[in-house]
Amino acid sequence: MNNQSQAIHIKKEILVRIIKAFLSDDFIENSRLIPYQMRPKGMVVPYRCCVYKERAIIKDRVIAGLGFPIEEDDETVSLSAYAKQALEREKISEKNLTVLQAACKGCATNKIYVTDLCQGCLARSCYNACKFGAISFVNGKSIIDEAKCKKCKLCVKECPYNAIVKIGVPCEDSCPVGAIKKDETNFASIDYQKCINCGRCISSCPFGAVHERSQIIDVLKAIKAGKKIVAIIAPSIIGQFPGTIYQLKSAMLKAGFSDVYEAALGADITANNEAKEFVERMEEGSPFMTTSCCAGYNQLIKKHLQEITPFVSTTKTPLYYTAQVVKQEIPDALTVFITPCAAKRCEAFENPDVDLVMNYEELGALFIAKKIEILDMEDSGYVKESSKQARNFGYSGGVAEAVKKSLLDETLLKPFVVNGLSKENIAFLRKCVISKSCEGGSNLIEVMCCEGGCIGGNATLNNQKSAKRQIDNFTKDSSEIQKVE
Amino acid sequence: MKKISVKLCVGTTCFVMGGGGLLELEEIILEKYGDRVSFVGQSCLDLCSKSAEYAKAPFVKVDDEIIAEATIEKVLETIDNKLGVK
């Protein structure tokens, strides 16, 4: 997602301040002071009614940045107490999203609304279109009875003046599984039974209400304690920071990581394994296979689409294989996955080889807090140079291409890319399962939760066009992926 | 008329705070202004290190004017003002 908005800007500033507080002499007190430093006495505030409201909202965002759920805060607990709890905690929670409900006040409920553009026309197409008797007329103009309205949008479509609109709630509209909804009190909340952690709500909310519960304090604690902390960087990281990934590694070593591996290392293994599995399945007569590396898609399968399981590749994700390699090569290492994806936190929670997750915003905030300039760094090499196809996993079509290029006979594979999850795309996948076929005779369905692939993830630092260009520019010089026998 | 100089900070702080989206400025400026405006990406403009100024990043300099929390629109507007174009 294109992350240029003010909400994202504030979130990043807060992350920098939290990290600076941790690195200072008095983490506890400096955490408490963050809202006051950002909105000092007498400041004319940019966004809300008064400086006190802004400080309260900033405080909530700091709570999420320290790793805690905002919904469970009762407002009496000081940020100092949260900072102390963050220092003492030893485990990461399974729930990794939280909603800043104070931000929801500014957002109207989802409804169909007749605007001032209504001309009070003779035709009354709206009234004729409504099957639920929800439309009546007052002073010649249409009004909608919300109690009867079923939000079918037929009146919206029929009005010749486009006077009737659907007022959207961005988080609800962006959620492919109906897990985030505004309740009667007008606050949005997440139903964790349904939530697949894809992070689309994070990107879509114009108030920046949805947060990831950050593990930045846990990472910083480990670095401070002198633990061996090895970062694994996702393939989509290329183009998310200035400089090359070799300079990035040096910058990360300077920031306190003991070593850095590319998840592309695992992606080479994933692509090869998946190619072998694909050939077997085709020989067995299977109509199609879907990829299995997208964490949001895996959560979707688990919670909403179990029927597709027979068609899903059993190959593990690039992160799985890379973390395995790291734990073998550096047995006492703590692994941290660096990703733009909220759903990867679920995968990490379930995989004992992955200890912590940091997103690109958090890593960027770490560089800012420590005043590390990537462009001033020398190159640091990686233990193994990954292939071009592995490094291209980060954008839509990249995975399918990698599997294809792994085959001796590339013509075997006819790809279909599900570019972003939506209610429509999920219905499409269900149809493939029921009809046991995929349109056009495609036999490898690549499913990406985010439009554009991982470069469209909720915590990216660059727009997709620029990021993809950087990726292609770098990978054109990388080696071709090995083919499987 | 003297050439207007545009300097985009491509340092880490500005990039992280939103500078990635400003990289397109190079093409946009070349197409819109030709050789009336020069463009250079520089690391770093040293505007972020004083106190908490990273909060105002990303920075772009148009001649001597500093644009904080720069967006493509803000930069183009500033250039238009300097050129006297409305």
Coordinates of C-alpha atoms in Angstrom, one line a residue:
Chain A
M1 CA 0.0 0.0 0.0
N2 CA 1.2 3.5 -0.6
N3 CA 2.1 4.8 2.8
Q4 CA 2.4 8.5 2.5
S5 CA -0.4 9.4 4.8
Q6 CA -0.2 11.5 8.0
A7 CA -1.4 8.5 10.1
I8 CA 1.5 6.4 9.0
H9 CA 3.9 9.3 9.5
I10 CA 2.8 9.7 13.2
K11 CA 3.1 5.9 13.8
K12 CA 6.6 6.0 12.5
E13 CA 7.5 9.0 14.7
I14 CA 6.1 7.2 17.7
L15 CA 8.2 4.1 17.0
V16 CA 11.4 6.3 16.8
R17 CA 10.5 7.9 20.1
I18 CA 9.9 4.5 21.8
I19 CA 13.2 3.2 20.6
K20 CA 15.0 6.4 21.7
A21 CA 13.4 6.1 25.1
F22 CA 14.6 2.5 25.4
L23 CA 18.1 3.5 24.4
S24 CA 18.1 6.4 26.9
D25 CA 19.1 6.3 30.6
D26 CA 15.5 6.2 31.7
F27 CA 13.2 4.2 29.5
I28 CA 10.4 4.2 32.1
E29 CA 10.2 7.9 32.5
N30 CA 11.0 8.8 28.8
S31 CA 8.1 6.5 27.7
R32 CA 5.7 8.4 29.9
L33 CA 6.9 11.7 28.4
I34 CA 6.4 10.8 24.8
P35 CA 2.9 12.3 24.4
Y36 CA 4.1 15.5 26.1
Q37 CA 7.2 15.8 23.9
M38 CA 5.2 15.3 20.8
R39 CA 2.5 17.8 21.9
P40 CA 4.1 20.2 24.3
K41 CA 2.3 22.9 26.4
G42 CA 0.7 25.6 24.3
M43 CA 1.1 23.8 21.0
V44 CA -1.5 24.4 18.3
V45 CA -2.5 20.9 17.4
P46 CA -2.8 19.8 13.8
Y47 CA -5.5 17.2 13.8
R48 CA -8.0 17.1 16.7
C49 CA -9.9 19.4 19.0
C50 CA -7.3 20.0 21.6
V51 CA -3.8 19.1 22.8
Y52 CA -5.2 16.8 25.5
K53 CA -7.1 14.7 23.0
E54 CA -4.0 14.4 20.8
R55 CA -1.9 13.4 23.7
A56 CA -4.4 10.7 24.7
I57 CA -4.4 9.3 21.2
I58 CA -0.6 9.3 21.1
K59 CA -0.6 7.5 24.4
D60 CA -2.8 4.8 22.9
R61 CA -0.5 4.4 19.9
V62 CA 2.5 4.1 22.3
I63 CA 0.7 1.3 24.1
A64 CA 0.5 -0.6 20.8
G65 CA 4.2 0.3 20.0
L66 CA 5.2 -1.2 23.4
G67 CA 3.4 -4.4 22.3
F68 CA 0.1 -4.1 24.3
P69 CA -3.6 -4.2 23.3
I70 CA -5.2 -0.7 23.4
E71 CA -8.7 -2.2 23.9
E72 CA -7.6 -3.6 27.3
D73 CA -6.2 -0.3 28.6
D74 CA -8.4 1.3 31.2
E75 CA -6.8 4.7 30.8
T76 CA -5.5 4.9 34.4
V77 CA -2.3 2.9 33.6
S78 CA 0.7 5.2 32.9
L79 CA 3.0 4.6 30.0
S80 CA 5.7 4.1 32.6
A81 CA 3.9 1.0 33.9
Y82 CA 3.6 -0.3 30.3
A83 CA 7.2 0.3 29.7
K84 CA 8.1 -1.7 32.8
Q85 CA 5.8 -4.5 31.8
A86 CA 7.4 -4.6 28.4
L87 CA 10.8 -5.0 30.0
E88 CA 9.5 -7.8 32.2
R89 CA 7.5 -9.8 29.6
E90 CA 9.0 -13.0 28.4
K91 CA 6.5 -14.1 25.8
I92 CA 4.9 -12.7 22.8
S93 CA 1.1 -12.7 22.6
E94 CA -0.7 -14.7 20.0
K95 CA -3.0 -11.8 19.2
N96 CA -1.0 -9.2 17.2
L97 CA -3.5 -6.5 16.1
T98 CA -5.1 -3.9 18.2
V99 CA -7.6 -1.1 17.4
L100 CA -7.4 2.5 18.6
Q101 CA -11.1 2.9 19.2
A102 CA -10.9 6.6 20.0
A103 CA -10.0 7.1 16.4
C104 CA -13.3 5.4 15.3
K105 CA -15.4 8.3 16.6
G106 CA -14.5 10.3 13.5
C107 CA -15.7 7.6 11.1
A108 CA -19.4 7.3 10.2
T109 CA -21.2 3.9 10.2
N110 CA -21.7 2.0 7.0
K111 CA -25.0 3.1 5.5
I112 CA -26.8 4.1 2.4
Y113 CA -27.4 7.8 2.4
V114 CA -29.5 10.2 0.3
T115 CA -27.4 13.3 -0.4
D116 CA -28.5 16.9 -1.1
L117 CA -28.2 16.0 -4.8
C118 CA -31.6 14.4 -4.6
Q119 CA -33.8 16.3 -7.1
G120 CA -37.1 15.0 -5.8
C121 CA -37.8 13.7 -9.2
L122 CA -41.0 12.3 -10.6
A123 CA -39.6 9.0 -11.6
R124 CA -38.7 7.9 -8.1
S125 CA -36.4 5.1 -9.4
C126 CA -35.1 4.7 -5.9
Y127 CA -38.5 3.9 -4.5
N128 CA -39.2 1.5 -7.3
A129 CA -35.9 -0.3 -6.9
C130 CA -36.3 -0.9 -3.2
K131 CA -37.6 -4.4 -2.4
F132 CA -37.6 -3.7 1.3
G133 CA -39.9 -0.7 1.6
A134 CA -37.1 1.3 3.1
I135 CA -37.6 4.5 1.0
S136 CA -40.2 7.2 1.8
F137 CA -40.5 10.8 0.9
V138 CA -40.4 13.9 3.0
N139 CA -40.9 17.3 1.4
G140 CA -40.5 15.6 -1.9
K141 CA -37.1 14.2 -1.3
S142 CA -36.2 10.5 -0.6
I143 CA -35.2 9.4 2.8
I144 CA -34.0 5.9 3.8
D145 CA -35.2 4.1 6.9
E146 CA -32.0 2.5 8.2
A147 CA -33.9 -0.2 10.1
K148 CA -35.4 -1.5 6.9
C149 CA -32.5 -0.9 4.6
K150 CA -30.6 -4.1 3.6
K151 CA -27.8 -2.2 1.9
C152 CA -28.4 -4.0 -1.4
K153 CA -27.4 -0.8 -3.2
L154 CA -30.1 -1.1 -5.9
C155 CA -31.2 2.5 -5.2
V156 CA -27.6 3.7 -5.5
K157 CA -27.5 2.2 -8.9
E158 CA -30.8 3.4 -10.1
C159 CA -30.7 7.1 -9.2
P160 CA -30.0 9.1 -12.4
Y161 CA -28.5 11.9 -10.4
N162 CA -26.1 9.7 -8.4
A163 CA -27.7 11.3 -5.4
I164 CA -27.6 8.2 -3.3
V165 CA -24.3 7.0 -1.9
K166 CA -23.0 4.2 0.1
I167 CA -21.0 5.6 3.0
G168 CA -18.1 3.2 3.3
V169 CA -16.3 2.2 6.4
P170 CA -12.8 1.6 5.0
C171 CA -11.7 -1.1 7.4
E172 CA -14.9 -3.1 7.0
D173 CA -14.8 -2.7 3.2
S174 CA -11.2 -3.8 2.9
C175 CA -11.5 -6.9 5.1
P176 CA -11.9 -9.9 2.9
V177 CA -13.4 -12.1 5.7
G178 CA -15.7 -9.7 7.6
A179 CA -13.5 -9.9 10.7
I180 CA -13.4 -6.2 11.5
K181 CA -16.7 -4.4 12.1
K182 CA -18.1 -1.3 13.8
D183 CA -20.5 -2.3 16.5
E184 CA -23.5 -0.4 17.8
T185 CA -21.3 2.0 19.8
N186 CA -19.6 2.9 16.5
F187 CA -16.2 1.4 17.6
A188 CA -14.4 -1.0 15.3
S189 CA -13.4 -4.3 16.8
I190 CA -11.7 -7.4 15.5
D191 CA -13.2 -10.8 15.8
Y192 CA -10.0 -12.9 16.2
Q193 CA -11.9 -16.1 15.3
K194 CA -12.3 -14.7 11.8
C195 CA -9.3 -12.5 11.4
I196 CA -6.6 -13.7 9.1
N197 CA -4.1 -11.0 10.1
C198 CA -3.6 -9.9 6.6
G199 CA -3.3 -6.2 7.6
R200 CA -5.5 -4.7 4.9
C201 CA -7.4 -2.9 7.6
I202 CA -4.2 -1.3 8.8
S203 CA -3.5 0.1 5.3
S204 CA -7.0 1.2 4.6
C205 CA -8.0 3.1 7.8
P206 CA -7.7 6.8 7.1
F207 CA -7.4 7.4 10.9
G208 CA -4.6 4.9 11.3
A209 CA -6.7 3.2 14.0
V210 CA -5.5 -0.4 13.5
H211 CA -2.0 -1.2 14.9
E212 CA 0.3 -4.1 15.0
R213 CA 1.4 -4.9 18.5
S214 CA 5.1 -4.2 18.1
Q215 CA 7.8 -6.6 19.3
I216 CA 10.4 -3.8 19.0
I217 CA 11.0 -3.8 22.7
D218 CA 11.6 -7.6 22.7
V219 CA 14.2 -7.2 19.9
L220 CA 15.9 -4.3 21.7
K221 CA 16.0 -6.3 25.0
A222 CA 17.7 -9.2 23.3
I223 CA 20.3 -7.0 21.6
K224 CA 21.0 -5.2 24.9
A225 CA 21.3 -8.5 26.7
G226 CA 24.1 -9.4 24.3
K227 CA 22.1 -12.3 22.7
K228 CA 23.1 -13.6 19.3
I229 CA 20.3 -12.1 17.2
V230 CA 20.1 -13.1 13.6
A231 CA 17.8 -11.2 11.2
I232 CA 16.1 -12.8 8.2
I233 CA 15.1 -10.3 5.6
A234 CA 12.2 -10.9 3.3
P235 CA 12.8 -10.7 -0.5
S236 CA 10.4 -7.7 -0.7
I237 CA 12.9 -5.6 1.3
I238 CA 14.8 -4.6 -1.8
G239 CA 13.7 -1.1 -2.7
Q240 CA 12.3 -0.4 0.8
F241 CA 15.5 1.3 2.0
P242 CA 18.1 3.3 0.3
G243 CA 21.3 1.6 -0.9
T244 CA 22.0 -2.0 -1.7
I245 CA 21.1 -5.1 0.5
Y246 CA 24.8 -5.4 1.1
Q247 CA 24.9 -2.0 2.6
L248 CA 21.6 -2.7 4.4
K249 CA 23.3 -5.7 6.1
S250 CA 26.1 -3.6 7.4
A251 CA 23.6 -1.1 8.7
M252 CA 21.8 -3.9 10.5
L253 CA 25.0 -5.2 12.0
K254 CA 25.7 -1.7 13.2
A255 CA 22.2 -1.6 14.7
G256 CA 23.0 -4.6 16.8
F257 CA 22.1 -7.7 14.8
S258 CA 24.7 -10.4 14.9
D259 CA 24.1 -11.6 11.3
V260 CA 21.7 -11.2 8.5
Y261 CA 20.3 -13.9 6.1
E262 CA 18.1 -13.4 3.1
A263 CA 14.8 -15.3 3.2
A264 CA 15.4 -15.6 -0.5
L265 CA 17.7 -18.4 0.6
G266 CA 14.6 -20.3 1.7
A267 CA 12.7 -19.1 -1.3
D268 CA 15.1 -21.0 -3.6
I269 CA 14.3 -24.2 -1.6
T270 CA 10.6 -23.4 -1.6
A271 CA 10.5 -22.9 -5.4
N272 CA 12.4 -26.1 -6.0
N273 CA 10.4 -28.2 -3.6
E274 CA 7.1 -26.8 -5.0
A275 CA 8.2 -27.6 -8.5
K276 CA 8.9 -31.2 -7.6
E277 CA 5.5 -31.4 -5.8
F278 CA 3.8 -29.8 -8.8
V279 CA 5.2 -32.4 -11.2
E280 CA 4.0 -35.2 -8.9
R281 CA 0.5 -33.8 -8.6
M282 CA 0.1 -33.2 -12.3
E283 CA 1.2 -36.8 -12.9
E284 CA -1.4 -38.0 -10.4
G285 CA -4.0 -36.1 -12.4
S286 CA -4.7 -33.2 -10.0
P287 CA -6.4 -30.3 -11.8
F288 CA -4.4 -27.6 -10.1
M289 CA -2.2 -26.7 -7.1
T290 CA -2.1 -23.5 -5.1
T291 CA 1.1 -21.9 -3.6
S292 CA 1.5 -21.9 0.1
C293 CA 4.0 -19.2 1.0
C294 CA 1.6 -16.3 1.7
A295 CA 1.0 -16.1 5.5
G296 CA -2.4 -14.4 5.1
Y297 CA -3.6 -17.0 2.6
N298 CA -2.5 -19.8 5.1
Q299 CA -4.6 -18.2 7.8
L300 CA -7.5 -17.9 5.4
I301 CA -7.3 -21.6 4.6
K302 CA -7.2 -22.5 8.3
K303 CA -10.1 -20.3 9.3
H304 CA -12.3 -20.0 6.2
L305 CA -11.3 -22.2 3.4
Q306 CA -10.3 -25.6 4.7
E307 CA -12.0 -27.2 1.7
I308 CA -9.1 -26.0 -0.5
T309 CA -6.5 -27.9 1.5
P310 CA -6.2 -30.9 -0.8
F311 CA -5.1 -28.5 -3.6
V312 CA -2.6 -26.5 -1.5
S313 CA 1.1 -27.2 -1.8
T314 CA 2.6 -28.8 1.3
T315 CA 5.9 -27.1 0.6
K316 CA 6.9 -24.8 3.5
T317 CA 7.5 -21.1 3.3
P318 CA 10.8 -19.4 2.5
L319 CA 10.9 -18.2 6.1
Y320 CA 10.5 -21.8 7.4
Y321 CA 13.5 -23.1 5.4
T322 CA 15.7 -20.1 6.2
A323 CA 15.0 -20.2 9.9
Q324 CA 15.8 -23.9 9.9
V325 CA 19.1 -23.2 8.2
V326 CA 20.0 -20.4 10.7
K327 CA 19.1 -22.5 13.7
Q328 CA 21.3 -25.3 12.3
E329 CA 24.3 -23.0 11.5
I330 CA 24.0 -20.8 14.6
P331 CA 22.3 -23.0 17.3
D332 CA 22.1 -20.4 20.0
A333 CA 20.7 -17.7 17.7
L334 CA 17.5 -15.8 18.2
T335 CA 15.8 -15.3 14.9
V336 CA 14.0 -12.1 13.9
F337 CA 12.1 -12.0 10.6
I338 CA 12.0 -8.6 8.9
T339 CA 8.8 -8.3 6.9
P340 CA 6.1 -5.9 5.6
C341 CA 3.4 -8.4 6.6
A342 CA 1.2 -8.6 9.7
A343 CA 0.2 -12.2 9.0
K344 CA 3.8 -13.4 9.3
R345 CA 3.5 -12.8 13.0
C346 CA 1.0 -15.7 13.1
E347 CA 3.4 -17.9 11.2
A348 CA 6.2 -16.9 13.5
F349 CA 4.1 -17.7 16.6
E350 CA 3.5 -21.2 15.3
N351 CA 7.1 -21.8 14.3
P352 CA 9.6 -22.4 17.1
D353 CA 12.5 -21.6 14.8
V354 CA 11.3 -18.0 14.4
D355 CA 11.5 -16.0 17.6
L356 CA 10.5 -12.5 16.8
V357 CA 9.1 -10.4 13.9
M358 CA 9.9 -6.8 13.0
N359 CA 8.3 -4.9 10.1
Y360 CA 10.0 -2.4 7.8
E361 CA 8.6 0.6 9.6
E362 CA 10.1 -0.7 12.9
L363 CA 13.5 -1.4 11.3
G364 CA 13.5 2.0 9.7
A365 CA 12.6 3.6 13.0
L366 CA 15.6 1.8 14.6
F367 CA 17.9 3.3 11.9
I368 CA 16.6 6.7 12.6
A369 CA 16.8 6.4 16.4
K370 CA 20.4 5.2 16.1
K371 CA 21.2 7.7 13.4
I372 CA 22.5 5.0 11.1
E373 CA 22.9 6.1 7.4
I374 CA 22.7 3.1 5.1
L375 CA 24.3 5.0 2.2
D376 CA 27.5 5.5 4.3
M377 CA 28.0 1.7 4.9
E378 CA 30.4 -0.6 3.2
D379 CA 29.1 -3.8 1.7
S380 CA 28.6 -6.9 3.8
G381 CA 28.2 -10.2 2.0
Y382 CA 25.6 -12.9 2.4
V383 CA 26.6 -16.5 3.1
K384 CA 24.9 -17.5 -0.2
E385 CA 23.8 -15.5 -3.2
S386 CA 20.1 -16.3 -3.8
S387 CA 18.7 -16.6 -7.3
K388 CA 16.9 -13.9 -9.3
Q389 CA 13.6 -15.8 -9.1
A390 CA 13.9 -16.3 -5.3
R391 CA 14.6 -12.6 -4.9
N392 CA 11.5 -11.8 -7.0
F393 CA 9.1 -13.6 -4.6
G394 CA 8.1 -10.2 -3.2
Y395 CA 5.8 -9.2 -6.1
S396 CA 2.7 -10.8 -7.6
G397 CA 3.6 -13.4 -10.2
G398 CA 7.1 -13.9 -8.7
V399 CA 6.4 -17.1 -6.9
A400 CA 4.6 -18.7 -9.9
E401 CA 7.5 -17.7 -12.1
A402 CA 10.1 -19.2 -9.7
V403 CA 8.2 -22.5 -9.7
K404 CA 8.0 -22.4 -13.5
K405 CA 11.7 -21.7 -13.9
S406 CA 12.6 -24.6 -11.6
L407 CA 11.0 -27.0 -14.0
L408 CA 12.9 -28.8 -16.8
D409 CA 9.8 -28.5 -18.9
E410 CA 8.5 -25.0 -18.3
T411 CA 5.5 -25.4 -20.6
L412 CA 4.0 -27.8 -18.0
L413 CA 3.0 -24.9 -15.8
K414 CA 0.1 -22.6 -16.6
P415 CA -0.1 -20.0 -13.9
F416 CA -3.0 -18.0 -12.5
V417 CA -2.4 -15.2 -10.1
V418 CA -4.9 -14.2 -7.4
N419 CA -3.6 -10.7 -6.9
G420 CA -5.0 -9.7 -3.6
L421 CA -7.7 -11.3 -1.4
S422 CA -11.2 -9.9 -1.5
K423 CA -14.7 -11.5 -1.0
E424 CA -14.8 -12.0 -4.8
N425 CA -11.5 -13.7 -5.1
I426 CA -12.3 -16.0 -2.1
A427 CA -15.5 -16.9 -3.9
F428 CA -13.5 -17.6 -7.0
L429 CA -11.2 -20.0 -5.1
R430 CA -14.2 -21.8 -3.6
K431 CA -15.6 -22.2 -7.1
C432 CA -12.3 -23.8 -8.2
V433 CA -12.5 -26.3 -5.4
I434 CA -16.1 -27.2 -6.2
S435 CA -15.6 -27.4 -9.9
K436 CA -12.2 -29.0 -9.4
S437 CA -10.8 -26.8 -12.1
C438 CA -9.3 -23.3 -12.6
E439 CA -10.4 -21.1 -15.5
G440 CA -8.4 -21.3 -18.7
G441 CA -7.0 -24.6 -17.6
S442 CA -4.5 -23.0 -15.3
N443 CA -2.8 -25.5 -13.0
L444 CA -0.7 -23.4 -10.6
I445 CA -2.6 -20.8 -8.6
E446 CA -0.4 -18.2 -6.9
V447 CA -2.4 -16.6 -4.1
M448 CA -1.2 -13.3 -2.7
C449 CA -3.2 -11.6 0.1
C450 CA -2.0 -8.1 -0.8
E451 CA -2.5 -6.5 -4.2
G452 CA 0.9 -6.4 -5.9
G453 CA 2.2 -9.1 -3.6
C454 CA 4.4 -8.4 -0.5
I455 CA 5.5 -5.0 -1.9
G456 CA 1.8 -4.1 -1.2
G457 CA 2.1 -5.2 2.5
N458 CA 0.8 -3.0 5.3
A459 CA 4.3 -1.9 6.6
T460 CA 6.1 -1.1 3.4
L461 CA 8.1 2.1 3.1
N462 CA 7.9 2.7 -0.6
N463 CA 5.3 2.7 -3.3
Q464 CA 4.9 -0.4 -5.4
K465 CA 6.0 1.0 -8.7
S466 CA 9.3 2.3 -7.3
A467 CA 9.9 -0.9 -5.2
K468 CA 9.3 -3.3 -8.1
R469 CA 11.6 -1.2 -10.3
Q470 CA 14.4 -1.5 -7.7
I471 CA 13.8 -5.2 -7.3
D472 CA 14.0 -5.9 -11.0
N473 CA 17.0 -3.6 -11.3
F474 CA 18.9 -5.6 -8.7
T475 CA 17.8 -9.1 -9.6
K476 CA 18.6 -8.8 -13.3
D477 CA 22.2 -9.5 -12.3
S478 CA 21.4 -12.4 -10.0
S479 CA 21.8 -16.0 -11.1
E480 CA 19.1 -18.1 -12.6
I481 CA 17.3 -20.5 -10.2
Q482 CA 18.5 -24.1 -10.3
K483 CA 16.2 -26.5 -12.1
V484 CA 15.0 -29.7 -10.4
E485 CA 15.4 -33.1 -12.0
Chain B
M1 CA 16.3 33.2 -15.7
K2 CA 18.4 31.3 -13.3
K3 CA 17.9 27.6 -13.1
I4 CA 15.9 26.5 -10.1
S5 CA 17.7 23.7 -8.1
V6 CA 15.7 21.0 -6.4
K7 CA 17.5 18.8 -3.9
L8 CA 15.8 15.7 -2.7
C9 CA 17.2 14.1 0.4
V10 CA 17.7 10.4 -0.2
G11 CA 19.2 9.6 3.2
T12 CA 17.8 6.9 5.4
T13 CA 15.7 9.0 7.8
C14 CA 14.0 10.9 5.0
F15 CA 13.5 7.6 3.0
V16 CA 11.9 5.8 6.0
M17 CA 9.6 8.8 6.8
G18 CA 8.2 8.8 3.3
G19 CA 10.9 9.7 0.9
G20 CA 10.5 6.6 -1.2
G21 CA 7.5 8.1 -2.8
L22 CA 9.4 11.2 -3.8
L23 CA 11.9 9.4 -6.0
E24 CA 9.5 9.8 -9.0
L25 CA 10.1 13.6 -8.7
E26 CA 13.1 13.3 -10.9
E27 CA 11.1 12.1 -13.9
I28 CA 8.2 14.4 -13.2
I29 CA 10.4 17.5 -12.9
L30 CA 12.3 16.6 -16.1
E31 CA 9.0 16.1 -18.0
K32 CA 7.3 19.2 -16.7
Y33 CA 10.1 21.8 -16.5
G34 CA 12.8 20.5 -18.8
D35 CA 16.0 22.4 -18.2
R36 CA 14.4 25.2 -16.2
V37 CA 14.8 23.1 -13.1
S38 CA 17.7 20.9 -12.0
F39 CA 17.2 17.9 -9.8
V40 CA 19.7 16.0 -7.6
G41 CA 19.2 13.3 -5.0
Q42 CA 21.5 14.0 -2.1
S43 CA 22.4 12.2 1.1
C44 CA 21.9 13.8 3.4
L45 CA 20.7 17.3 3.6
D46 CA 21.4 17.3 7.3
L47 CA 18.0 18.7 8.2
C48 CA 16.9 15.7 10.4
S49 CA 19.6 15.5 13.0
K50 CA 18.7 18.6 15.0
S51 CA 16.5 17.7 18.0
A52 CA 13.4 15.8 16.8
E53 CA 13.5 17.2 13.3
Y54 CA 13.2 13.6 11.9
A55 CA 9.5 14.1 12.6
K56 CA 9.4 16.7 9.9
A57 CA 11.1 14.4 7.3
P58 CA 11.1 13.8 4.3
F59 CA 12.9 17.0 3.3
V60 CA 13.2 18.6 -0.1
K61 CA 15.1 21.9 -0.8
V62 CA 13.9 24.1 -3.7
D63 CA 16.7 26.7 -4.0
D64 CA 17.0 27.9 -0.4
E65 CA 13.5 27.0 0.6
I66 CA 13.2 23.9 2.8
I67 CA 10.0 21.9 2.4
A68 CA 9.3 19.7 5.4
E69 CA 7.0 16.6 5.3
A70 CA 7.4 17.0 1.5
T71 CA 5.0 15.5 -1.0
I72 CA 5.2 15.6 -4.8
E73 CA 2.4 18.2 -4.8
K74 CA 4.1 20.5 -2.3
V75 CA 7.3 20.4 -4.3
L76 CA 5.6 21.2 -7.6
E77 CA 3.6 24.0 -6.1
T78 CA 6.8 25.6 -4.7
I79 CA 8.5 25.3 -8.1
D80 CA 5.5 26.8 -9.8
N81 CA 5.5 29.7 -7.4
K82 CA 9.1 30.4 -8.0
L83 CA 8.7 30.3 -11.7
G84 CA 5.7 32.7 -11.4
V85 CA 3.4 30.1 -12.9
K86 CA -0.1 30.0 -11.4

